[in-house]
């Protein structure tokens, strides 16, 4: 409708999202604007790109969004979201989630954080094993080794350091495109140079 079109054209005019219970931290004004923009786009089922420079708090904005999503009362059973990161950022997301959103239930789908037996059990019955999970965290390389990740319908798929898939011919880029979700978010702290399509491919 006209109100939605106006919001899409003038994101700076969006009403601030009321912060949900569980966020242990304060969002700066630009982070509140980013949260409102992410909330609008994901509610509409559209892809979103958050391209704040490094150190400006992309992580806390995503965690706040996940808390807001958990507070909703859906008509259907809730689905977990999936976060895909480079392996070097697994520990960073673990510590940031504990700091800012300790009430979120995380499940790490990577042997560096979860033992192999547990990972095998999740792979055998993912919907049952992940039903209490708010968001699962895995890596780009694991997508090519765990095909079941691309068969699930996730609530959100979030790609951190999304420039990792700028080459469409790599196995991990092809695996990312197979992921199914209600909406997708890509995060990057690297300025988009030359072609916006390098980031846009993550939305395909």
JSON list of C-alpha atoms in Angstrom, two decimals:
[
{"chain": "A", "resi": 1, "resn": "UNK", "atom": "CA", "xyz": [0.00, 0.00, 0.00]},
{"chain": "A", "resi": 2, "resn": "UNK", "atom": "CA", "xyz": [0.97, 3.66, -0.12]},
{"chain": "A", "resi": 3, "resn": "UNK", "atom": "CA", "xyz": [2.27, 3.71, 3.46]},
{"chain": "A", "resi": 4, "resn": "UNK", "atom": "CA", "xyz": [4.63, 0.81, 2.78]},
{"chain": "A", "resi": 5, "resn": "UNK", "atom": "CA", "xyz": [5.87, 2.45, -0.42]},
{"chain": "A", "resi": 6, "resn": "UNK", "atom": "CA", "xyz": [6.52, 5.65, 1.49]},
{"chain": "A", "resi": 7, "resn": "UNK", "atom": "CA", "xyz": [8.50, 3.76, 4.13]},
{"chain": "A", "resi": 8, "resn": "UNK", "atom": "CA", "xyz": [10.60, 2.06, 1.44]},
{"chain": "A", "resi": 9, "resn": "UNK", "atom": "CA", "xyz": [11.32, 5.35, -0.29]},
{"chain": "A", "resi": 10, "resn": "UNK", "atom": "CA", "xyz": [12.11, 7.27, 2.91]},
{"chain": "A", "resi": 11, "resn": "UNK", "atom": "CA", "xyz": [13.65, 4.80, 5.39]},
{"chain": "A", "resi": 12, "resn": "UNK", "atom": "CA", "xyz": [14.88, 7.68, 7.54]},
{"chain": "A", "resi": 13, "resn": "UNK", "atom": "CA", "xyz": [11.25, 8.47, 8.37]},
{"chain": "A", "resi": 14, "resn": "UNK", "atom": "CA", "xyz": [10.46, 5.02, 9.79]},
{"chain": "A", "resi": 15, "resn": "UNK", "atom": "CA", "xyz": [9.13, 4.92, 13.32]},
{"chain": "A", "resi": 16, "resn": "UNK", "atom": "CA", "xyz": [11.64, 3.49, 15.76]},
{"chain": "A", "resi": 17, "resn": "UNK", "atom": "CA", "xyz": [11.12, -0.17, 16.61]},
{"chain": "A", "resi": 18, "resn": "UNK", "atom": "CA", "xyz": [10.25, -0.73, 20.24]},
{"chain": "A", "resi": 19, "resn": "UNK", "atom": "CA", "xyz": [13.13, -2.71, 21.71]},
{"chain": "A", "resi": 20, "resn": "UNK", "atom": "CA", "xyz": [12.13, -6.15, 22.88]},
{"chain": "A", "resi": 21, "resn": "UNK", "atom": "CA", "xyz": [12.87, -7.66, 26.25]},
{"chain": "A", "resi": 22, "resn": "UNK", "atom": "CA", "xyz": [16.21, -9.38, 26.48]},
{"chain": "A", "resi": 23, "resn": "UNK", "atom": "CA", "xyz": [18.49, -6.83, 24.83]},
{"chain": "A", "resi": 24, "resn": "UNK", "atom": "CA", "xyz": [21.34, -6.04, 27.19]},
{"chain": "A", "resi": 25, "resn": "UNK", "atom": "CA", "xyz": [22.60, -2.87, 25.66]},
{"chain": "A", "resi": 26, "resn": "UNK", "atom": "CA", "xyz": [21.63, 0.51, 24.24]},
{"chain": "A", "resi": 27, "resn": "UNK", "atom": "CA", "xyz": [21.22, 1.13, 20.53]},
{"chain": "A", "resi": 28, "resn": "UNK", "atom": "CA", "xyz": [22.56, 4.36, 19.13]},
{"chain": "A", "resi": 29, "resn": "UNK", "atom": "CA", "xyz": [20.15, 6.41, 16.98]},
{"chain": "A", "resi": 30, "resn": "UNK", "atom": "CA", "xyz": [21.61, 5.13, 13.69]},
{"chain": "A", "resi": 31, "resn": "UNK", "atom": "CA", "xyz": [21.38, 1.56, 15.00]},
{"chain": "A", "resi": 32, "resn": "UNK", "atom": "CA", "xyz": [17.70, 2.07, 15.83]},
{"chain": "A", "resi": 33, "resn": "UNK", "atom": "CA", "xyz": [17.20, 3.29, 12.27]},
{"chain": "A", "resi": 34, "resn": "UNK", "atom": "CA", "xyz": [19.02, 0.22, 10.98]},
{"chain": "A", "resi": 35, "resn": "UNK", "atom": "CA", "xyz": [16.85, -2.05, 13.12]},
{"chain": "A", "resi": 36, "resn": "UNK", "atom": "CA", "xyz": [13.66, -0.40, 11.85]},
{"chain": "A", "resi": 37, "resn": "UNK", "atom": "CA", "xyz": [14.83, -0.84, 8.25]},
{"chain": "A", "resi": 38, "resn": "UNK", "atom": "CA", "xyz": [15.72, -4.50, 8.79]},
{"chain": "A", "resi": 39, "resn": "UNK", "atom": "CA", "xyz": [12.39, -5.11, 10.50]},
{"chain": "A", "resi": 40, "resn": "UNK", "atom": "CA", "xyz": [10.44, -3.54, 7.64]},
{"chain": "A", "resi": 41, "resn": "UNK", "atom": "CA", "xyz": [12.23, -5.44, 4.89]},
{"chain": "A", "resi": 42, "resn": "UNK", "atom": "CA", "xyz": [12.19, -8.82, 6.59]},
{"chain": "A", "resi": 43, "resn": "UNK", "atom": "CA", "xyz": [8.50, -8.44, 7.49]},
{"chain": "A", "resi": 44, "resn": "UNK", "atom": "CA", "xyz": [7.81, -7.87, 3.79]},
{"chain": "A", "resi": 45, "resn": "UNK", "atom": "CA", "xyz": [9.94, -10.89, 2.85]},
{"chain": "A", "resi": 46, "resn": "UNK", "atom": "CA", "xyz": [12.51, -8.72, 1.08]},
{"chain": "A", "resi": 47, "resn": "UNK", "atom": "CA", "xyz": [16.27, -8.99, 1.17]},
{"chain": "A", "resi": 48, "resn": "UNK", "atom": "CA", "xyz": [18.26, -6.46, 3.19]},
{"chain": "A", "resi": 49, "resn": "UNK", "atom": "CA", "xyz": [21.88, -5.33, 3.14]},
{"chain": "A", "resi": 50, "resn": "UNK", "atom": "CA", "xyz": [23.44, -3.77, 6.25]},
{"chain": "A", "resi": 51, "resn": "UNK", "atom": "CA", "xyz": [26.72, -2.25, 5.14]},
{"chain": "A", "resi": 52, "resn": "UNK", "atom": "CA", "xyz": [27.86, -0.28, 8.18]},
{"chain": "A", "resi": 53, "resn": "UNK", "atom": "CA", "xyz": [31.61, 0.10, 8.51]},
{"chain": "A", "resi": 54, "resn": "UNK", "atom": "CA", "xyz": [33.44, -2.27, 10.84]},
{"chain": "A", "resi": 55, "resn": "UNK", "atom": "CA", "xyz": [32.92, -1.49, 14.50]},
{"chain": "A", "resi": 56, "resn": "UNK", "atom": "CA", "xyz": [29.59, 0.30, 14.09]},
{"chain": "A", "resi": 57, "resn": "UNK", "atom": "CA", "xyz": [27.48, -2.45, 15.64]},
{"chain": "A", "resi": 58, "resn": "UNK", "atom": "CA", "xyz": [25.95, -4.62, 12.94]},
{"chain": "A", "resi": 59, "resn": "UNK", "atom": "CA", "xyz": [25.92, -7.57, 15.35]},
{"chain": "A", "resi": 60, "resn": "UNK", "atom": "CA", "xyz": [23.79, -5.90, 18.02]},
{"chain": "A", "resi": 61, "resn": "UNK", "atom": "CA", "xyz": [21.29, -4.73, 15.40]},
{"chain": "A", "resi": 62, "resn": "UNK", "atom": "CA", "xyz": [20.85, -8.31, 14.18]},
{"chain": "A", "resi": 63, "resn": "UNK", "atom": "CA", "xyz": [20.53, -9.63, 17.73]},
{"chain": "A", "resi": 64, "resn": "UNK", "atom": "CA", "xyz": [17.88, -6.98, 18.47]},
{"chain": "A", "resi": 65, "resn": "UNK", "atom": "CA", "xyz": [16.01, -8.04, 15.32]},
{"chain": "A", "resi": 66, "resn": "UNK", "atom": "CA", "xyz": [16.08, -11.69, 16.40]},
{"chain": "A", "resi": 67, "resn": "UNK", "atom": "CA", "xyz": [14.74, -10.75, 19.82]},
{"chain": "A", "resi": 68, "resn": "UNK", "atom": "CA", "xyz": [11.89, -8.83, 18.19]},
{"chain": "A", "resi": 69, "resn": "UNK", "atom": "CA", "xyz": [11.10, -11.82, 16.00]},
{"chain": "A", "resi": 70, "resn": "UNK", "atom": "CA", "xyz": [11.00, -14.11, 19.01]},
{"chain": "A", "resi": 71, "resn": "UNK", "atom": "CA", "xyz": [8.55, -11.79, 20.76]},
{"chain": "A", "resi": 72, "resn": "UNK", "atom": "CA", "xyz": [6.03, -12.14, 17.93]},
{"chain": "A", "resi": 73, "resn": "UNK", "atom": "CA", "xyz": [3.23, -14.67, 18.22]},
{"chain": "A", "resi": 74, "resn": "UNK", "atom": "CA", "xyz": [3.14, -16.46, 14.85]},
{"chain": "A", "resi": 75, "resn": "UNK", "atom": "CA", "xyz": [0.17, -18.45, 13.63]},
{"chain": "A", "resi": 76, "resn": "UNK", "atom": "CA", "xyz": [2.50, -21.31, 12.70]},
{"chain": "A", "resi": 77, "resn": "UNK", "atom": "CA", "xyz": [5.30, -22.98, 14.69]},
{"chain": "A", "resi": 78, "resn": "UNK", "atom": "CA", "xyz": [8.35, -20.76, 14.89]},
{"chain": "A", "resi": 79, "resn": "UNK", "atom": "CA", "xyz": [11.30, -21.53, 12.66]},
{"chain": "A", "resi": 80, "resn": "UNK", "atom": "CA", "xyz": [14.90, -20.91, 13.67]},
{"chain": "A", "resi": 81, "resn": "UNK", "atom": "CA", "xyz": [17.03, -18.42, 11.77]},
{"chain": "A", "resi": 82, "resn": "UNK", "atom": "CA", "xyz": [20.38, -19.33, 10.25]},
{"chain": "A", "resi": 83, "resn": "UNK", "atom": "CA", "xyz": [23.52, -17.21, 10.50]},
{"chain": "A", "resi": 84, "resn": "UNK", "atom": "CA", "xyz": [26.40, -18.03, 8.14]},
{"chain": "A", "resi": 85, "resn": "UNK", "atom": "CA", "xyz": [29.82, -16.63, 9.03]},
{"chain": "A", "resi": 86, "resn": "UNK", "atom": "CA", "xyz": [33.50, -17.18, 8.27]},
{"chain": "A", "resi": 87, "resn": "UNK", "atom": "CA", "xyz": [34.94, -19.67, 10.77]},
{"chain": "A", "resi": 88, "resn": "UNK", "atom": "CA", "xyz": [37.08, -16.93, 12.32]},
{"chain": "A", "resi": 89, "resn": "UNK", "atom": "CA", "xyz": [33.93, -15.14, 13.55]},
{"chain": "A", "resi": 90, "resn": "UNK", "atom": "CA", "xyz": [32.26, -18.02, 15.40]},
{"chain": "A", "resi": 91, "resn": "UNK", "atom": "CA", "xyz": [33.76, -16.98, 18.73]},
{"chain": "A", "resi": 92, "resn": "UNK", "atom": "CA", "xyz": [32.90, -13.33, 18.16]},
{"chain": "A", "resi": 93, "resn": "UNK", "atom": "CA", "xyz": [29.22, -14.09, 17.59]},
{"chain": "A", "resi": 94, "resn": "UNK", "atom": "CA", "xyz": [29.15, -16.38, 20.63]},
{"chain": "A", "resi": 95, "resn": "UNK", "atom": "CA", "xyz": [30.57, -13.68, 22.89]},
{"chain": "A", "resi": 96, "resn": "UNK", "atom": "CA", "xyz": [28.43, -10.89, 21.42]},
{"chain": "A", "resi": 97, "resn": "UNK", "atom": "CA", "xyz": [25.25, -12.95, 21.80]},
{"chain": "A", "resi": 98, "resn": "UNK", "atom": "CA", "xyz": [26.10, -13.73, 25.42]},
{"chain": "A", "resi": 99, "resn": "UNK", "atom": "CA", "xyz": [26.78, -10.07, 26.07]},
{"chain": "A", "resi": 100, "resn": "UNK", "atom": "CA", "xyz": [23.84, -8.43, 24.31]},
{"chain": "A", "resi": 101, "resn": "UNK", "atom": "CA", "xyz": [21.14, -11.13, 24.04]},
{"chain": "A", "resi": 102, "resn": "UNK", "atom": "CA", "xyz": [21.85, -13.91, 26.56]},
{"chain": "A", "resi": 103, "resn": "UNK", "atom": "CA", "xyz": [18.24, -15.11, 26.43]},
{"chain": "A", "resi": 104, "resn": "UNK", "atom": "CA", "xyz": [18.53, -16.13, 22.76]},
{"chain": "A", "resi": 105, "resn": "UNK", "atom": "CA", "xyz": [19.00, -19.86, 22.28]},
{"chain": "A", "resi": 106, "resn": "UNK", "atom": "CA", "xyz": [21.98, -20.47, 19.98]},
{"chain": "A", "resi": 107, "resn": "UNK", "atom": "CA", "xyz": [23.01, -23.72, 18.34]},
{"chain": "A", "resi": 108, "resn": "UNK", "atom": "CA", "xyz": [26.40, -23.89, 16.67]},
{"chain": "A", "resi": 109, "resn": "UNK", "atom": "CA", "xyz": [26.51, -26.15, 13.63]},
{"chain": "A", "resi": 110, "resn": "UNK", "atom": "CA", "xyz": [30.28, -26.44, 13.47]},
{"chain": "A", "resi": 111, "resn": "UNK", "atom": "CA", "xyz": [32.72, -28.92, 15.05]},
{"chain": "A", "resi": 112, "resn": "UNK", "atom": "CA", "xyz": [34.74, -26.11, 16.57]},
{"chain": "A", "resi": 113, "resn": "UNK", "atom": "CA", "xyz": [31.81, -25.35, 18.89]},
{"chain": "A", "resi": 114, "resn": "UNK", "atom": "CA", "xyz": [29.70, -28.53, 18.94]},
{"chain": "A", "resi": 115, "resn": "UNK", "atom": "CA", "xyz": [30.86, -32.15, 19.15]},
{"chain": "A", "resi": 116, "resn": "UNK", "atom": "CA", "xyz": [30.45, -34.42, 16.13]},
{"chain": "A", "resi": 117, "resn": "UNK", "atom": "CA", "xyz": [27.93, -36.75, 17.77]},
{"chain": "A", "resi": 118, "resn": "UNK", "atom": "CA", "xyz": [25.61, -33.85, 18.52]},
{"chain": "A", "resi": 119, "resn": "UNK", "atom": "CA", "xyz": [26.00, -32.52, 14.98]},
{"chain": "A", "resi": 120, "resn": "UNK", "atom": "CA", "xyz": [25.14, -35.95, 13.57]},
{"chain": "A", "resi": 121, "resn": "UNK", "atom": "CA", "xyz": [22.01, -36.15, 15.73]},
{"chain": "A", "resi": 122, "resn": "UNK", "atom": "CA", "xyz": [20.90, -32.70, 14.55]},
{"chain": "A", "resi": 123, "resn": "UNK", "atom": "CA", "xyz": [21.47, -33.69, 10.91]},
{"chain": "A", "resi": 124, "resn": "UNK", "atom": "CA", "xyz": [19.31, -36.81, 11.37]},
{"chain": "A", "resi": 125, "resn": "UNK", "atom": "CA", "xyz": [16.31, -34.83, 12.68]},
{"chain": "A", "resi": 126, "resn": "UNK", "atom": "CA", "xyz": [16.99, -31.11, 12.31]},
{"chain": "A", "resi": 127, "resn": "UNK", "atom": "CA", "xyz": [13.48, -29.75, 12.84]},
{"chain": "A", "resi": 128, "resn": "UNK", "atom": "CA", "xyz": [13.07, -31.69, 16.06]},
{"chain": "A", "resi": 129, "resn": "UNK", "atom": "CA", "xyz": [16.56, -30.91, 17.37]},
{"chain": "A", "resi": 130, "resn": "UNK", "atom": "CA", "xyz": [16.37, -27.22, 16.48]},
{"chain": "A", "resi": 131, "resn": "UNK", "atom": "CA", "xyz": [12.80, -26.51, 17.56]},
{"chain": "A", "resi": 132, "resn": "UNK", "atom": "CA", "xyz": [13.93, -24.65, 20.69]},
{"chain": "A", "resi": 133, "resn": "UNK", "atom": "CA", "xyz": [16.68, -22.77, 18.84]},
{"chain": "A", "resi": 134, "resn": "UNK", "atom": "CA", "xyz": [16.30, -19.07, 18.06]},
{"chain": "A", "resi": 135, "resn": "UNK", "atom": "CA", "xyz": [19.15, -19.06, 15.60]},
{"chain": "A", "resi": 136, "resn": "UNK", "atom": "CA", "xyz": [21.71, -21.54, 14.38]},
{"chain": "A", "resi": 137, "resn": "UNK", "atom": "CA", "xyz": [25.24, -20.48, 13.45]},
{"chain": "A", "resi": 138, "resn": "UNK", "atom": "CA", "xyz": [27.34, -22.22, 10.83]},
{"chain": "A", "resi": 139, "resn": "UNK", "atom": "CA", "xyz": [30.11, -21.36, 8.37]},
{"chain": "A", "resi": 140, "resn": "UNK", "atom": "CA", "xyz": [30.30, -20.98, 4.62]},
{"chain": "A", "resi": 141, "resn": "UNK", "atom": "CA", "xyz": [32.39, -24.12, 4.32]},
{"chain": "A", "resi": 142, "resn": "UNK", "atom": "CA", "xyz": [29.91, -26.19, 6.35]},
{"chain": "A", "resi": 143, "resn": "UNK", "atom": "CA", "xyz": [27.18, -25.38, 3.82]},
{"chain": "A", "resi": 144, "resn": "UNK", "atom": "CA", "xyz": [29.05, -27.48, 1.28]},
{"chain": "A", "resi": 145, "resn": "UNK", "atom": "CA", "xyz": [29.36, -30.41, 3.70]},
{"chain": "A", "resi": 146, "resn": "UNK", "atom": "CA", "xyz": [25.92, -30.42, 5.33]},
{"chain": "A", "resi": 147, "resn": "UNK", "atom": "CA", "xyz": [23.33, -30.61, 2.55]},
{"chain": "A", "resi": 148, "resn": "UNK", "atom": "CA", "xyz": [20.45, -30.68, 5.02]},
{"chain": "A", "resi": 149, "resn": "UNK", "atom": "CA", "xyz": [21.06, -27.00, 5.77]},
{"chain": "A", "resi": 150, "resn": "UNK", "atom": "CA", "xyz": [19.83, -26.12, 2.27]},
{"chain": "A", "resi": 151, "resn": "UNK", "atom": "CA", "xyz": [16.70, -28.27, 2.60]},
{"chain": "A", "resi": 152, "resn": "UNK", "atom": "CA", "xyz": [15.24, -26.55, 5.66]},
{"chain": "A", "resi": 153, "resn": "UNK", "atom": "CA", "xyz": [12.95, -23.54, 5.52]},
{"chain": "A", "resi": 154, "resn": "UNK", "atom": "CA", "xyz": [14.57, -20.99, 7.84]},
{"chain": "A", "resi": 155, "resn": "UNK", "atom": "CA", "xyz": [12.91, -17.89, 9.25]},
{"chain": "A", "resi": 156, "resn": "UNK", "atom": "CA", "xyz": [15.82, -15.64, 8.30]},
{"chain": "A", "resi": 157, "resn": "UNK", "atom": "CA", "xyz": [19.09, -16.41, 6.58]},
{"chain": "A", "resi": 158, "resn": "UNK", "atom": "CA", "xyz": [21.79, -13.94, 7.62]},
{"chain": "A", "resi": 159, "resn": "UNK", "atom": "CA", "xyz": [25.17, -13.82, 5.88]},
{"chain": "A", "resi": 160, "resn": "UNK", "atom": "CA", "xyz": [28.02, -12.11, 7.70]},
{"chain": "A", "resi": 161, "resn": "UNK", "atom": "CA", "xyz": [31.01, -10.88, 5.70]},
{"chain": "A", "resi": 162, "resn": "UNK", "atom": "CA", "xyz": [28.85, -11.43, 2.64]},
{"chain": "A", "resi": 163, "resn": "UNK", "atom": "CA", "xyz": [31.67, -10.50, 0.30]},
{"chain": "A", "resi": 164, "resn": "UNK", "atom": "CA", "xyz": [32.76, -14.11, 0.87]},
{"chain": "A", "resi": 165, "resn": "UNK", "atom": "CA", "xyz": [30.31, -15.14, -1.86]},
{"chain": "A", "resi": 166, "resn": "UNK", "atom": "CA", "xyz": [31.11, -12.46, -4.43]},
{"chain": "A", "resi": 167, "resn": "UNK", "atom": "CA", "xyz": [32.48, -15.13, -6.76]},
{"chain": "A", "resi": 168, "resn": "UNK", "atom": "CA", "xyz": [29.35, -16.93, -8.03]},
{"chain": "A", "resi": 169, "resn": "UNK", "atom": "CA", "xyz": [31.29, -19.94, -9.30]},
{"chain": "A", "resi": 170, "resn": "UNK", "atom": "CA", "xyz": [32.51, -21.17, -5.90]},
{"chain": "A", "resi": 171, "resn": "UNK", "atom": "CA", "xyz": [30.84, -24.09, -4.13]},
{"chain": "A", "resi": 172, "resn": "UNK", "atom": "CA", "xyz": [29.95, -22.00, -1.11]},
{"chain": "A", "resi": 173, "resn": "UNK", "atom": "CA", "xyz": [28.29, -19.32, -3.26]},
{"chain": "A", "resi": 174, "resn": "UNK", "atom": "CA", "xyz": [26.19, -21.96, -4.98]},
{"chain": "A", "resi": 175, "resn": "UNK", "atom": "CA", "xyz": [25.28, -23.50, -1.61]},
{"chain": "A", "resi": 176, "resn": "UNK", "atom": "CA", "xyz": [24.18, -20.12, -0.24]},
{"chain": "A", "resi": 177, "resn": "UNK", "atom": "CA", "xyz": [21.80, -19.65, -3.17]},
{"chain": "A", "resi": 178, "resn": "UNK", "atom": "CA", "xyz": [20.08, -22.93, -2.25]},
{"chain": "A", "resi": 179, "resn": "UNK", "atom": "CA", "xyz": [19.22, -21.75, 1.27]},
{"chain": "A", "resi": 180, "resn": "UNK", "atom": "CA", "xyz": [15.49, -21.17, 1.78]},
{"chain": "A", "resi": 181, "resn": "UNK", "atom": "CA", "xyz": [14.08, -18.54, 4.12]},
{"chain": "A", "resi": 182, "resn": "UNK", "atom": "CA", "xyz": [11.27, -16.06, 4.59]},
{"chain": "A", "resi": 183, "resn": "UNK", "atom": "CA", "xyz": [13.82, -13.26, 4.15]},
{"chain": "A", "resi": 184, "resn": "UNK", "atom": "CA", "xyz": [17.57, -12.76, 3.81]},
{"chain": "A", "resi": 185, "resn": "UNK", "atom": "CA", "xyz": [20.01, -10.29, 5.31]},
{"chain": "A", "resi": 186, "resn": "UNK", "atom": "CA", "xyz": [23.59, -9.71, 4.21]},
{"chain": "A", "resi": 187, "resn": "UNK", "atom": "CA", "xyz": [26.13, -7.94, 6.40]},
{"chain": "A", "resi": 188, "resn": "UNK", "atom": "CA", "xyz": [29.37, -6.41, 5.25]},
{"chain": "A", "resi": 189, "resn": "UNK", "atom": "CA", "xyz": [31.84, -3.96, 6.70]},
{"chain": "A", "resi": 190, "resn": "UNK", "atom": "CA", "xyz": [33.64, -3.71, 3.37]},
{"chain": "A", "resi": 191, "resn": "UNK", "atom": "CA", "xyz": [32.60, -0.79, 1.14]},
{"chain": "A", "resi": 192, "resn": "UNK", "atom": "CA", "xyz": [30.91, -1.95, -2.03]},
{"chain": "A", "resi": 193, "resn": "UNK", "atom": "CA", "xyz": [33.32, -1.25, -4.86]},
{"chain": "A", "resi": 194, "resn": "UNK", "atom": "CA", "xyz": [32.78, -1.44, -8.60]},
{"chain": "A", "resi": 195, "resn": "UNK", "atom": "CA", "xyz": [29.64, -3.58, -8.70]},
{"chain": "A", "resi": 196, "resn": "UNK", "atom": "CA", "xyz": [26.73, -3.70, -6.27]},
{"chain": "A", "resi": 197, "resn": "UNK", "atom": "CA", "xyz": [25.91, -7.08, -7.81]},
{"chain": "A", "resi": 198, "resn": "UNK", "atom": "CA", "xyz": [28.69, -8.69, -5.79]},
{"chain": "A", "resi": 199, "resn": "UNK", "atom": "CA", "xyz": [26.55, -8.24, -2.70]},
{"chain": "A", "resi": 200, "resn": "UNK", "atom": "CA", "xyz": [23.21, -8.50, -4.46]},
{"chain": "A", "resi": 201, "resn": "UNK", "atom": "CA", "xyz": [23.94, -12.08, -5.49]},
{"chain": "A", "resi": 202, "resn": "UNK", "atom": "CA", "xyz": [23.33, -13.12, -1.88]},
{"chain": "A", "resi": 203, "resn": "UNK", "atom": "CA", "xyz": [19.67, -12.22, -2.30]},
{"chain": "A", "resi": 204, "resn": "UNK", "atom": "CA", "xyz": [19.14, -14.51, -5.29]}
]
